[in-house]
Amino acid sequence: MSSSSEYSRLCRLINDSLPPYTESELISVTKQKEKDLLLALSQVSRKIQLWIYELDSDSYDDMAAQPTCTEKLENYEEHCCLTGIIANLIVFLTADSQYVQYLASKVLVVISEFVADSGSNWEGFVHFLCVCFEVAIGNFLSSSLALQTAGNEISTEKSSFVVFVKPRLKNANWSAVAGIIRVLRNILKYLKQEYDDQLGKIYLDSISSCLSNVPWDSLNDVCVGQNGDTQRCSDAFSLRNVQLPESRVVFLGNLVQFFCSLVEQSGSLGVPGGSLDKHPVLCNINNLVPKLLYWCLGKQGNCNNLCISQYFKHKLLMLMIRLSFHIHLQYSILASWLQVLHEYFQDLLLQPICQVKPDENGCLEGSPFLFSILDGEVYSMSLRHLQRQAVFLFLRCSFSLISLREEIREQCAYATTNSCVTFDLNSNLECCSQKKGLSELYEWLQGHILKYLVVDHEMYWEKCIDFALSFLQLFMHEDDILFEVLLLMFSLPSCPEQQVCQERGAFQEMKEDVLLHVSHIFNPLNLFHLFLAELHYDHQVLLDYLISKDTGISCAEYILRCLRKICESWDLFVEFSVTGKFMSQSFRKKRKVFQNGPDSQVEPSSSPIIDVGIPMSLEKECMRKHNYGHKERGSREQPFKEAKECLLSLKNSVENLHQKSLFPYNPQVLLRRLTRFHQLCIEHEEC
C-alpha cells in the first residue's frame, strides 16, 4: 500500500472518530462528552498503533518505491491530510479536561511514529507541530509576532496552515502550549529509541527554526511581573487566559524539561560532522538560559514557593551542566554563567562544604523509605543536591576560564582584578580569562578555607586535606557527577613544587597565590588517595563503577588519567602520608562480599578514617622548618599499600572478566596502565 493511501486511511479515521470541535465547545465539557471523547481518542490511538505494527511488518523497500509521475500529487494529498489531522487534534489541547489533553497528546505522538514509519512527510509533520507552538504562543500574547521569522520568507504552505490552525488556537493558554511541548518532547524520546540520524536532523532543524521565531522577549511581562515574582496579565488577554500561577509553572516546567531532553538526547541524533556545538538548537537554548532563570526564579531568585523554587533550580542547573558538555565554552558564556550563578545560586555556593554529620539520607533518594523522613530532613537532602550541582557548575566555569588560551582581551575588559584579591594577577597571568577564573576561585575559597589558613598557617596541609575530603564527600553520593568533578581537577595548570615551601617570611606571599592554593587543595593524586579511602580501598566498588552503563566511561577515563599521573609522579603517590588524625564523622561506600556466594552489596560505613596528608616530598621541608616530627616509614606508606592492593586487585578482576568476554567494553588500555602500575610497584619493592 502506498504512503498516500496510508495517509488517506489515517485521515478518514480521524474524521470519522473525532468530529471537528471548536474551542468554545471544549471550554466546559460535560461528564458524558468527556467520557465519549476519551473513549474515541483511546480507540484512535490503538488503531494507529495496530497500523504501525503492520507497517513494520511490510517490506520497507516496497513502501519506499513511488512512481515518479505521481510523486508530486501524492505529496500534496499527504500534506492536506496532515494539515487536517493536526488541526483537528491540536484543538483538544485547549480543553479544560486534563485527561482529554493527555490522550490528545498521546494520539499526536502515535501519529508521529506512523509518519516516521511511512517513510514520507516527516519534515512536514514536525514543521506543522512547530508552527502550532508558534501560533499558540502568538495567540496567547494576542499578537502576530509568532508569524515573524528571522529573515526568512514565510512559505505558502506555512501561511495556509497558519490561517487554518490559528482560529483553533484562539484561546490558547499556558496549558495548551505546555501540551504541545509535551508532544514534541515525547517525539524526541521516540527518536532516541529509533536511532535514525536523518529523522533526528530534520527534527532538530525544525525545532531550531521554531525557537528562533518565538517572541521570547514578549514573555517577560507575562512570566514575571513588575515585582519579579508574580504573573502580570494585560487587558488584551481574555478572562480564561488570566490563570493561577500553577498553570504558568506547568508551562515553564515543561519548557525547561524539554530543553534538558533536547540537550541530553541531541548526542544520539544526527548532526553533520558530529559537532554538536555547531547546531543552532543548542545555541538557541543557551541564549535563553538568562531568560529562563528570570522567568522561573524571578529577580534575584525570589520565588514564593520553596518546593517549586528547588525544582526549577535543579532543572536549570541540570540544563546548564548538560549544555556545558555540548557547546564551546567561550569567555562570554562562562562570564555570563558565573554572573547568573552569583545572582540566583549564591546561597548554595556559600553553603558550608563540610557537613556536621554524614549525609546518610542521601542514599534514600528515590526510595520508598524517603517518606519516613521528616520534611526538614528532606529539605536538607534537596539542598545538598542543589549544592552539588551549583558547586560543580561554578568550578567548571572557573576552571575553564583558567584553562582558556586564546581570548580577545577586548571581550573581557570589564573582568578586572577584584578589589578583594590582594595578589598582583597582572604580573603572573597575561590572559584576562585566567584573571577572571582565579578571582572567582579566590572569592569562593576565601569563604570556605582561605580565611582559616590566614589564622593558622602551621596547619596549612592538614586544612587543605580536610577541605579536599569534605569536598569529595559532597559528591560521593551522586555517581553521575562524581567522576565529572574529579576529571575536572586535571584541567588545572600545575604549580612548580619549589614554590611550595619558602622561608617563613615568604609564607604570607604564598597565601596570596590562589593558583598555588587550588593546586594543593584539588591535587589529583591527593584526591585519588582520598577517593580510594572513601571506598575502603574496595576494588569491587571500582569494578561496579567501571561496568555501569551510567558511570563506566567517565570512571574509566578518570582511572586512566590517575594512573598516568601516578606514573609521572610516582614518588609523590608513594609518599602520600598519614598524619595520625582520625575523622570521627565520615560516610563511605563499602562493598560487603559474602563468602558463600557471588552476591554482594554496598553498605554505608561510619567507621573513622585516617586523615591523610600531602605528598611527603613537599611536606618534609615545611615540617622541618616548623619543628614537626617525622612519621615512621611504615605508617607513612600505609595509604600507598592500601591503594596498591586495591588497584592490583582491580587489575586481576578486569583481566578475568575480559578473558571470559564478560567485560562490557574493551579494557586493553586500562589493563596496560594497570600493568605499568604493577611494574612500578615491583621496582619500588626492590629498592
XYZ file of C-alpha atoms in Angstrom:
687
model
C 0.000 0.000 0.000
C 1.379 3.436 -0.975
C 2.053 6.106 1.627
C -0.685 8.263 0.071
C -3.212 5.502 0.701
C -1.965 5.163 4.269
C -2.457 8.883 4.902
C -5.915 8.798 3.364
C -6.841 5.950 5.672
C -5.462 7.870 8.659
C -7.371 10.989 7.661
C -10.635 9.056 7.380
C -10.059 7.505 10.807
C -9.625 10.922 12.455
C -12.605 12.454 10.654
C -14.931 9.544 11.382
C -13.890 9.042 15.023
C -13.354 12.638 16.079
C -15.815 15.120 14.600
C -14.385 18.670 14.486
C -14.704 20.592 17.738
C -14.318 24.286 18.372
C -12.507 25.781 21.337
C -15.740 27.091 22.816
C -17.159 23.566 22.839
C -14.139 22.284 24.774
C -14.001 25.021 27.402
C -16.582 23.338 29.584
C -17.397 19.775 28.547
C -19.965 17.679 30.333
C -19.007 14.437 32.013
C -20.695 12.421 29.276
C -18.993 14.354 26.483
C -15.638 13.963 28.251
C -16.234 10.217 28.539
C -17.115 9.957 24.845
C -14.026 11.941 23.854
C -11.726 9.810 25.979
C -13.184 6.630 24.500
C -12.836 7.919 20.933
C -9.247 9.114 21.457
C -8.268 5.777 23.019
C -9.729 3.851 20.085
C -7.907 6.053 17.577
C -4.626 5.557 19.424
C -4.991 1.771 19.489
C -5.982 1.634 15.810
C -2.964 3.664 14.696
C -0.636 1.535 16.829
C -2.005 -1.533 15.031
C -1.290 0.092 11.671
C 2.256 0.891 12.789
C 2.773 -2.783 13.568
C 1.522 -3.640 10.075
C 3.851 -1.078 8.507
C 6.826 -2.538 10.382
C 5.885 -5.990 9.120
C 5.792 -4.909 5.460
C 8.832 -4.565 3.288
C 10.357 -1.118 3.589
C 11.592 -1.212 0.003
C 8.110 -1.883 -1.370
C 6.707 1.059 0.559
C 9.522 3.431 -0.391
C 9.197 2.857 -4.141
C 6.886 5.524 -5.595
C 6.044 6.145 -9.259
C 7.784 9.295 -10.364
C 4.812 10.660 -12.267
C 2.550 10.651 -9.207
C 5.037 11.736 -6.573
C 4.065 15.403 -6.506
C 0.357 14.632 -6.436
C 0.757 12.176 -3.580
C 2.890 14.611 -1.583
C 0.188 17.253 -1.980
C -2.503 14.851 -0.828
C -0.411 13.775 2.146
C 0.191 17.395 3.145
C -3.520 18.073 3.005
C -4.183 15.044 5.180
C -1.584 16.072 7.728
C -2.920 19.608 7.833
C -6.417 18.428 8.618
C -5.275 15.792 11.123
C -3.079 18.138 13.148
C -5.637 20.957 13.069
C -8.403 18.650 14.276
C -6.300 17.178 17.085
C -4.469 20.283 18.283
C -7.731 21.870 19.405
C -8.138 19.157 22.054
C -5.054 20.548 23.831
C -7.129 23.617 24.695
C -9.740 21.529 26.543
C -10.292 22.133 30.246
C -10.108 18.406 30.890
C -6.537 17.312 31.599
C -7.478 13.754 30.605
C -8.586 14.877 27.161
C -5.361 16.863 26.809
C -3.297 13.825 27.783
C -4.954 11.437 25.320
C -4.871 14.005 22.502
C -1.127 14.411 23.114
C -0.706 10.646 23.054
C -2.549 10.369 19.717
C -0.284 13.030 18.185
C 2.800 11.143 19.361
C 1.465 7.871 17.943
C 0.776 9.635 14.633
C 4.380 10.856 14.624
C 5.516 7.230 14.835
C 3.140 6.371 11.993
C 4.541 9.190 9.838
C 8.126 8.158 10.601
C 7.428 4.523 9.671
C 5.590 5.509 6.485
C 8.822 6.918 5.078
C 7.437 10.269 3.900
C 6.352 13.707 5.134
C 8.229 13.540 8.419
C 9.572 17.042 7.867
C 6.100 18.403 7.163
C 4.625 16.804 10.268
C 7.281 18.147 12.652
C 7.136 21.505 10.908
C 3.362 21.756 11.393
C 3.684 20.959 15.104
C 6.303 23.674 15.480
C 4.004 26.135 13.729
C 1.257 25.198 16.194
C 3.657 26.004 19.022
C 4.447 29.405 17.492
C 0.786 30.198 16.824
C -0.287 29.141 20.328
C 2.220 31.466 21.947
C 1.365 34.214 19.456
C -2.328 33.942 20.212
C -1.612 33.798 23.916
C 0.294 37.057 23.622
C -2.519 38.477 21.449
C -0.083 39.434 18.705
C 1.117 38.268 15.313
C 4.738 38.003 16.423
C 4.637 34.219 16.058
C 4.499 34.701 12.293
C 7.715 36.667 12.181
C 10.811 34.827 11.040
C 14.491 35.512 11.354
C 14.893 36.996 7.893
C 13.200 34.094 6.060
C 10.103 34.398 3.936
C 7.006 32.539 5.031
C 6.236 29.765 2.594
C 2.803 29.480 1.013
C 2.396 26.122 2.699
C 3.134 27.562 6.124
C 0.912 30.608 5.563
C -2.050 28.465 4.586
C -1.576 26.207 7.586
C -1.319 29.193 9.938
C -4.570 30.617 8.588
C -6.173 27.215 9.075
C -4.939 26.470 12.603
C -4.877 29.945 14.156
C -8.631 30.139 14.855
C -8.459 26.733 16.541
C -5.863 28.068 18.985
C -7.568 31.403 19.505
C -7.880 30.918 23.260
C -4.634 29.027 23.743
C -3.325 29.278 27.296
C -0.368 28.044 29.317
C -1.806 24.521 29.431
C -2.246 24.336 25.658
C 1.312 25.495 24.985
C 2.611 23.070 27.623
C 0.664 20.280 25.886
C 2.376 20.993 22.556
C 5.751 20.996 24.316
C 4.975 17.594 25.841
C 4.131 16.236 22.377
C 7.453 17.486 20.980
C 9.355 16.035 23.932
C 7.718 12.618 23.636
C 8.519 12.583 19.926
C 12.124 13.255 20.881
C 12.059 10.216 23.161
C 10.806 8.109 20.263
C 13.640 9.363 18.046
C 16.193 8.373 20.662
C 14.887 4.812 20.597
C 14.876 4.656 16.795
C 18.454 5.929 16.291
C 17.533 7.429 12.901
C 20.034 10.166 12.099
C 18.053 11.609 9.214
C 14.840 11.927 11.210
C 16.814 13.411 14.087
C 18.445 16.039 11.894
C 15.094 17.110 10.444
C 13.634 17.292 13.938
C 16.487 19.438 15.278
C 16.351 21.780 12.290
C 12.620 22.318 12.741
C 12.939 22.911 16.494
C 15.810 25.347 15.923
C 13.782 27.341 13.424
C 10.802 27.331 15.774
C 12.829 28.618 18.725
C 14.170 31.415 16.536
C 10.647 32.505 15.586
C 9.102 32.603 19.051
C 8.900 36.141 20.543
C 10.624 35.223 23.815
C 11.134 38.834 24.896
C 7.376 39.341 24.938
C 7.030 36.657 27.596
C 8.870 38.697 30.236
C 5.817 40.633 31.386
C 3.667 37.510 31.314
C 6.004 35.108 33.100
C 7.333 37.594 35.654
C 5.510 40.642 36.928
C 6.793 44.047 37.902
C 7.906 42.801 41.300
C 9.854 39.946 39.786
C 7.815 37.179 41.405
C 4.204 37.466 40.215
C 2.424 36.997 36.921
C 1.008 40.059 35.182
C -1.674 39.911 32.521
C -2.657 42.798 30.271
C -6.172 43.780 29.341
C -5.691 42.187 25.952
C -5.947 38.731 27.481
C -9.290 37.094 27.917
C -10.526 36.092 31.348
C -9.660 32.472 30.582
C -6.015 33.424 29.996
C -5.734 35.035 33.439
C -4.858 31.797 35.192
C -3.474 30.839 38.533
C 0.328 30.717 38.871
C 0.187 26.893 38.779
C -0.544 26.890 35.036
C 2.441 29.152 34.433
C 4.598 26.773 36.465
C 3.381 23.842 34.357
C 4.350 25.673 31.165
C 7.794 26.693 32.428
C 8.419 23.251 33.908
C 7.629 21.555 30.599
C 9.720 24.068 28.677
C 12.816 23.618 30.842
C 12.374 19.840 30.849
C 12.064 19.849 27.051
C 15.280 21.852 26.740
C 17.055 19.432 29.102
C 15.927 16.496 26.952
C 16.974 18.289 23.775
C 20.494 18.885 25.055
C 20.840 15.406 26.543
C 19.480 13.467 23.599
C 20.998 15.563 20.845
C 24.124 13.475 21.308
C 22.363 10.462 19.813
C 20.727 12.381 16.973
C 22.267 13.023 13.618
C 24.235 16.236 13.311
C 26.518 16.838 10.306
C 30.167 16.323 11.126
C 29.329 15.108 14.622
C 29.971 18.573 16.048
C 27.025 19.274 18.323
C 28.223 22.669 19.431
C 27.642 23.970 15.914
C 23.970 23.086 15.743
C 21.770 26.164 16.125
C 19.330 24.463 18.509
C 21.958 24.345 21.255
C 22.882 27.969 20.658
C 19.197 28.911 20.835
C 18.787 27.136 24.157
C 21.961 28.663 25.549
C 20.772 32.153 24.616
C 17.540 31.521 26.524
C 19.254 30.499 29.785
C 19.199 34.016 31.368
C 15.528 34.425 30.420
C 14.622 31.012 31.816
C 16.290 31.859 35.114
C 14.385 35.144 35.275
C 11.035 33.560 34.386
C 11.368 30.596 36.730
C 13.027 32.224 39.731
C 12.167 35.895 39.402
C 14.502 38.734 40.196
C 17.486 37.529 42.235
C 15.885 34.140 42.711
C 12.776 35.436 44.500
C 10.278 32.589 44.176
C 7.373 32.393 46.602
C 7.026 28.606 46.635
C 10.016 26.796 48.160
C 9.323 23.413 46.528
C 8.797 24.957 43.094
C 11.918 27.055 43.550
C 14.008 23.979 44.347
C 12.579 22.111 41.360
C 13.376 24.951 38.975
C 16.863 25.375 40.438
C 17.523 21.668 39.953
C 16.289 21.664 36.352
C 18.040 24.897 35.389
C 21.355 23.786 36.876
C 20.951 20.458 35.089
C 20.306 22.291 31.826
C 23.406 24.447 32.188
C 25.570 21.471 33.176
C 24.413 19.485 30.158
C 24.952 22.465 27.886
C 28.486 22.837 29.204
C 29.372 19.446 27.711
C 27.909 20.179 24.273
C 28.795 23.777 23.464
C 32.088 25.585 23.135
C 32.559 27.447 26.403
C 33.776 30.812 25.233
C 34.676 33.591 27.621
C 31.383 35.427 27.145
C 29.371 32.309 28.033
C 31.490 31.478 31.068
C 31.370 35.027 32.404
C 27.608 35.178 31.883
C 27.046 31.863 33.661
C 29.185 32.906 36.608
C 27.139 36.076 36.856
C 23.817 34.206 36.990
C 25.287 31.685 39.437
C 26.037 34.517 41.837
C 22.656 36.113 41.209
C 20.450 33.036 41.614
C 22.556 30.405 43.411
C 24.846 32.381 45.688
C 23.278 30.828 48.787
C 24.250 27.370 47.524
C 27.811 28.447 46.739
C 28.182 29.871 50.252
C 26.748 26.769 51.899
C 29.476 25.092 54.014
C 31.210 22.234 52.211
C 31.944 20.459 55.471
C 28.908 18.646 56.835
C 28.340 18.264 60.552
C 27.069 14.692 60.213
C 27.280 12.103 57.451
C 24.898 12.525 54.530
C 23.357 9.114 55.157
C 19.902 10.168 53.984
C 21.345 10.990 50.585
C 21.267 7.317 49.668
C 17.487 7.247 50.216
C 16.710 9.485 47.242
C 14.114 7.667 45.145
C 13.482 5.110 47.878
C 10.047 4.466 49.469
C 11.733 4.888 52.855
C 12.208 8.548 51.960
C 8.626 9.212 53.077
C 9.564 8.269 56.631
C 11.951 11.207 56.847
C 10.822 14.498 58.300
C 10.169 17.412 55.947
C 13.123 19.327 57.333
C 15.482 16.462 56.571
C 14.074 16.095 53.050
C 14.703 19.802 52.517
C 18.269 19.352 53.737
C 18.798 16.470 51.304
C 17.437 18.530 48.432
C 19.611 21.469 49.419
C 22.678 19.229 49.449
C 21.844 18.006 45.952
C 21.444 21.547 44.642
C 24.710 22.494 46.313
C 26.496 19.716 44.394
C 25.109 20.986 41.104
C 25.892 24.637 41.798
C 29.441 23.976 43.044
C 30.221 21.704 40.102
C 28.997 24.244 37.555
C 30.843 27.045 39.332
C 34.118 25.112 39.326
C 33.631 24.043 35.721
C 33.200 27.664 34.660
C 36.103 28.914 36.777
C 38.487 26.144 35.716
C 37.501 26.627 32.075
C 38.346 30.315 32.334
C 41.742 29.494 33.786
C 42.413 26.980 31.028
C 41.457 29.221 28.116
C 44.429 30.008 25.924
C 43.268 32.376 23.192
C 40.799 35.089 24.086
C 40.356 38.604 22.768
C 41.238 40.993 25.568
C 38.579 43.479 24.474
C 35.909 40.882 25.283
C 36.897 40.771 28.914
C 37.838 44.353 29.648
C 35.318 44.510 32.458
C 36.777 41.454 34.190
C 39.463 43.286 36.129
C 41.001 42.086 39.318
C 38.553 42.098 42.209
C 39.402 44.526 44.952
C 39.353 41.672 47.470
C 42.166 39.916 45.616
C 45.382 41.272 47.035
C 47.843 39.463 44.781
C 49.055 41.001 41.538
C 47.469 38.932 38.793
C 48.876 41.198 36.086
C 52.406 40.133 36.949
C 51.577 36.415 36.934
C 48.920 35.996 34.282
C 48.543 37.725 30.947
C 45.239 36.196 29.955
C 42.175 38.065 31.147
C 40.177 34.851 31.355
C 42.707 33.469 33.831
C 42.321 36.595 35.938
C 38.570 36.170 35.988
C 38.758 32.452 36.799
C 41.301 32.891 39.581
C 39.380 35.803 41.050
C 36.210 33.719 41.195
C 38.039 30.804 42.813
C 39.725 33.104 45.308
C 36.432 34.594 46.447
C 34.820 31.169 46.774
C 37.733 29.592 48.642
C 38.049 32.662 50.818
C 34.656 31.911 52.320
C 35.380 28.222 52.865
C 39.039 27.702 53.753
C 41.472 30.518 52.946
C 40.301 32.649 55.873
C 41.263 29.803 58.210
C 44.669 29.438 56.572
C 45.428 33.070 57.337
C 44.832 32.488 61.055
C 46.663 29.194 61.428
C 49.142 28.670 58.602
C 51.030 25.957 60.506
C 48.058 23.664 59.938
C 48.034 24.505 56.221
C 48.427 20.998 54.812
C 46.020 19.434 57.263
C 43.324 22.006 56.470
C 43.864 21.576 52.727
C 43.332 17.829 53.019
C 40.354 18.249 55.366
C 38.673 20.531 52.852
C 39.509 18.208 49.945
C 37.985 15.294 51.877
C 34.806 17.247 52.642
C 34.640 18.353 49.026
C 34.915 14.756 47.842
C 32.275 13.561 50.307
C 29.887 16.179 48.923
C 29.865 14.363 45.571
C 30.267 10.734 46.673
C 26.512 10.048 46.650
C 25.884 11.309 43.119
C 27.679 8.965 40.770
C 26.692 10.714 37.553
C 28.517 13.883 38.587
C 31.204 12.374 40.833
C 33.659 11.447 38.089
C 32.944 14.595 36.119
C 34.073 16.742 39.030
C 37.111 14.518 39.635
C 38.083 14.748 35.961
C 37.693 18.498 36.199
C 40.652 18.658 38.581
C 43.010 17.583 35.787
C 42.278 20.771 33.848
C 44.103 22.940 36.373
C 47.600 24.086 35.398
C 50.314 22.577 37.550
C 52.256 24.676 40.020
C 56.042 24.314 40.444
C 56.942 22.406 43.592
C 59.788 24.712 44.504
C 57.252 27.432 45.254
C 55.568 25.409 47.965
C 57.909 25.942 50.900
C 59.781 29.184 51.245
C 61.162 30.996 54.237
C 58.670 31.855 56.969
C 58.605 35.461 55.821
C 57.606 34.339 52.343
C 54.728 32.205 53.597
C 52.437 35.244 53.685
C 53.046 35.756 49.982
C 52.303 32.110 49.312
C 48.896 32.535 50.942
C 48.011 35.141 48.353
C 48.808 32.860 45.431
C 45.387 31.396 44.743
C 46.636 29.118 41.987
C 49.035 27.532 44.450
C 46.239 27.001 46.973
C 43.971 25.483 44.361
C 46.682 23.140 43.113
C 47.193 21.894 46.685
C 43.537 21.578 47.643
C 42.470 19.904 44.411
C 45.631 17.922 43.753
C 44.535 14.926 41.609
C 46.869 12.495 43.385
C 45.624 13.527 46.805
C 42.013 13.304 45.677
C 42.624 9.836 44.233
C 44.026 8.636 47.553
C 41.039 10.131 49.364
C 38.655 8.639 46.821
C 40.044 5.142 47.355
C 39.926 5.642 51.120
C 36.243 6.632 50.863
C 35.651 3.307 49.103
C 37.509 1.438 51.865
C 40.015 0.505 49.141
C 37.414 -1.952 47.857
C 38.206 -2.814 44.237
C 34.733 -4.331 43.804
C 33.170 -0.877 44.071
C 35.574 0.413 41.424
C 34.604 -2.532 39.248
C 30.933 -1.661 39.674
C 31.666 1.868 38.532
C 33.591 0.606 35.502
C 30.888 -1.756 34.238
C 27.971 0.589 34.930
C 26.297 1.970 31.819
C 25.930 5.323 33.576
C 29.428 5.781 35.010
C 31.549 3.295 33.055
C 33.039 5.703 30.516
C 33.714 8.552 32.936
C 35.114 6.211 35.594
C 37.437 4.524 33.102
C 38.662 7.913 31.911
C 39.257 9.043 35.492
C 41.219 5.928 36.471
C 43.274 6.133 33.272
C 44.213 9.732 33.939
C 45.019 8.972 37.566
C 47.242 6.060 36.566
C 49.040 8.255 34.078
C 49.542 10.915 36.753
C 50.792 8.264 39.169
C 53.354 7.020 36.674
C 54.551 10.578 36.054
C 54.744 11.434 39.785
C 55.457 8.074 41.359
C 57.329 9.370 44.405
C 54.531 11.771 45.315
C 51.972 9.000 45.121
C 54.072 6.616 47.223
C 54.913 9.187 49.876
C 51.354 10.324 50.455
C 51.395 10.370 54.244
C 49.281 9.644 57.293
C 49.168 12.400 59.895
C 47.549 10.222 62.537
C 44.405 12.291 62.969
C 41.098 10.410 62.782
C 37.930 11.856 61.331
C 35.048 10.872 63.593
C 32.325 11.565 61.050
C 32.619 10.032 57.626
C 30.357 8.169 55.265
C 31.853 5.921 52.664
C 30.703 3.256 50.273
C 31.834 -0.221 51.173
C 31.070 -3.466 49.404
C 30.314 -6.361 51.706
C 31.284 -9.598 49.962
C 29.795 -12.808 51.282
C 31.998 -15.875 51.353
C 29.399 -18.385 50.194
C 28.054 -16.610 47.155
C 28.802 -14.148 44.397
C 26.199 -11.657 45.526
C 27.411 -8.574 47.267
C 26.021 -5.309 48.437
C 27.215 -1.792 49.087
C 26.574 -0.630 52.589
C 27.322 2.617 54.388
C 30.085 2.748 56.915
C 30.517 5.285 59.655
C 33.852 3.979 60.869
C 36.531 6.625 61.360
C 39.129 7.106 58.695
C 42.622 8.449 58.830
C 43.298 11.992 57.857
C 45.871 11.716 55.121
C 48.250 14.497 54.318
C 50.096 15.785 51.279
C 52.985 14.089 49.495
C 55.922 13.805 51.866
C 58.389 15.242 49.374
C 56.581 18.557 49.834
C 55.709 18.194 53.478
C 59.155 17.291 54.848
C 60.755 20.662 54.249
C 57.870 22.570 55.811
C 57.751 20.258 58.792
C 61.470 20.631 59.331
C 61.215 24.422 59.301
C 58.414 24.335 61.868
C 59.939 21.640 64.087
C 57.412 18.945 63.231
C 58.257 15.339 63.990
C 58.644 12.873 61.157
C 56.447 9.824 60.741
C 57.760 6.310 60.570
C 58.183 4.939 57.046
C 55.711 2.097 57.613
C 52.999 4.464 58.829
C 53.805 6.873 56.019
C 53.346 4.268 53.307
C 50.093 2.842 54.623
C 47.847 4.731 52.129
C 50.130 3.631 49.296
C 49.954 -0.015 50.358
C 46.182 0.085 50.589
C 45.902 1.807 47.204
C 48.342 -0.658 45.634
C 46.382 -3.686 46.806
C 43.139 -2.131 45.586
C 44.427 -1.332 42.106
C 46.161 -4.672 41.648
C 43.004 -6.490 42.722
C 41.101 -4.395 40.205
C 43.588 -5.427 37.529
C 43.028 -9.120 38.268
C 39.235 -8.739 38.221
C 39.206 -6.865 34.913
C 41.537 -9.432 33.361
C 39.326 -12.311 34.493
C 36.173 -10.706 33.144
C 37.856 -9.799 29.875
C 39.132 -13.333 29.353
C 35.578 -14.610 29.785
C 34.224 -11.901 27.437
C 32.097 -10.540 30.292
C 33.520 -7.012 30.387
C 31.135 -4.598 28.616
C 33.852 -2.894 26.541
C 37.470 -3.359 25.523
C 39.633 -2.703 28.628
C 43.015 -3.138 26.925
C 44.129 0.454 27.525
C 43.128 0.244 31.169
C 44.929 -3.064 31.600
C 48.105 -1.633 30.055
C 48.074 1.244 32.530
C 47.445 -1.114 35.435
C 50.253 -3.362 34.206
C 52.603 -0.389 34.143
C 51.463 0.466 37.676
C 52.241 -3.127 38.723
C 55.735 -2.850 37.266
C 56.404 0.334 39.216
C 55.212 -1.384 42.388
C 57.689 -4.218 41.806
C 60.519 -1.776 41.186
C 59.598 0.107 44.357
C 59.723 -3.063 46.437
C 63.157 -3.923 45.058
C 64.591 -0.567 46.080
